[in-house]
Amino acid sequence: MSKLTILANIVAKPDQAEFVKSELLKLIELTRAEEGCLDYKLHQDNENPAHFMFYENWQSRASWQHHMDAGYMEAYGEAVENAIESWTLNEMSHIA
């Protein structure tokens, strides 16, 4: 199976941006240690500090799915449940 790129956009409620950022930062070390994680980088929008984006590369969709099923990801979701305005996930394939 081919490598998978994930673009995860998370928009916090404006008054919750720092809290959401702190929760997102907690994910980095744990995720980077996972088997199959090739790249996991967090970005913050320069004009909207409540908008965050993870750029992720995984060896396979299975390795990414394993990450999504991790207990710490569930804990993150519960922690930020009322602090997130919106989020989207895009599964991307490298074509050139």
XYZ file of C-alpha atoms in Angstrom:
96
model
C 0.000 0.000 0.000
C 1.186 3.510 -0.712
C 2.103 6.199 1.756
C -0.648 8.454 3.055
C -0.584 12.198 3.711
C -3.096 13.699 6.112
C -4.043 17.353 6.342
C -5.925 17.921 9.574
C -7.414 21.393 10.051
C -8.603 22.281 13.538
C -10.299 25.585 14.303
C -10.652 26.363 17.987
C -13.239 28.671 19.427
C -11.445 32.048 19.611
C -11.346 32.123 23.405
C -10.051 28.520 23.496
C -7.122 28.817 21.061
C -4.366 28.581 23.683
C -6.026 25.625 25.395
C -6.451 23.752 22.111
C -2.859 24.548 21.149
C -1.601 23.105 24.428
C -3.616 19.918 23.845
C -2.358 19.600 20.256
C 1.250 20.000 21.387
C 0.785 17.019 23.715
C 0.099 14.794 20.694
C 3.380 15.436 18.897
C 5.891 13.353 20.855
C 3.480 10.440 21.270
C 2.569 10.396 17.592
C 6.111 10.751 16.290
C 7.057 7.673 18.343
C 4.414 5.539 16.647
C 5.434 2.896 14.149
C 4.512 4.085 10.675
C 4.669 7.813 11.421
C 6.995 9.445 8.909
C 6.187 13.100 9.552
C 3.894 14.921 12.008
C 4.107 18.708 11.994
C 1.795 21.210 13.642
C 1.198 24.636 12.083
C -0.692 27.721 13.294
C -2.274 30.236 10.939
C -0.484 33.606 10.976
C -3.708 35.589 10.623
C -6.069 33.401 12.642
C -4.318 31.998 15.725
C -7.313 29.755 16.417
C -6.628 27.774 13.201
C -4.197 24.871 13.447
C -3.115 22.371 10.821
C -1.279 19.074 11.125
C 0.703 17.923 8.105
C 1.197 14.185 8.508
C 2.846 11.438 6.481
C 2.257 7.782 7.249
C 3.703 4.563 5.832
C 0.169 3.323 5.155
C -3.471 4.030 5.860
C -3.356 1.174 8.393
C -0.603 2.891 10.385
C -2.599 6.139 10.389
C -5.753 4.285 11.457
C -3.800 2.709 14.309
C -2.821 6.242 15.380
C -6.428 7.430 15.232
C -7.478 4.523 17.455
C -4.820 5.273 20.103
C -6.085 5.968 23.603
C -4.326 9.329 23.768
C -6.212 10.466 20.656
C -9.485 9.608 22.362
C -8.373 11.546 25.449
C -7.496 14.545 23.238
C -10.957 14.437 21.648
C -12.650 14.398 25.023
C -10.463 17.240 26.332
C -11.202 19.604 23.438
C -14.782 18.538 22.697
C -16.292 21.883 23.737
C -13.329 24.014 22.610
C -13.367 23.209 18.874
C -15.365 25.246 16.372
C -14.671 22.915 13.425
C -12.239 20.367 12.047
C -11.623 18.616 8.758
C -9.416 15.733 7.700
C -8.156 15.206 4.175
C -6.527 11.942 3.139
C -4.102 12.731 0.323
C -1.925 10.691 -2.025
C 1.330 11.978 -3.490
C 0.979 12.042 -7.275
C 4.057 13.921 -8.514
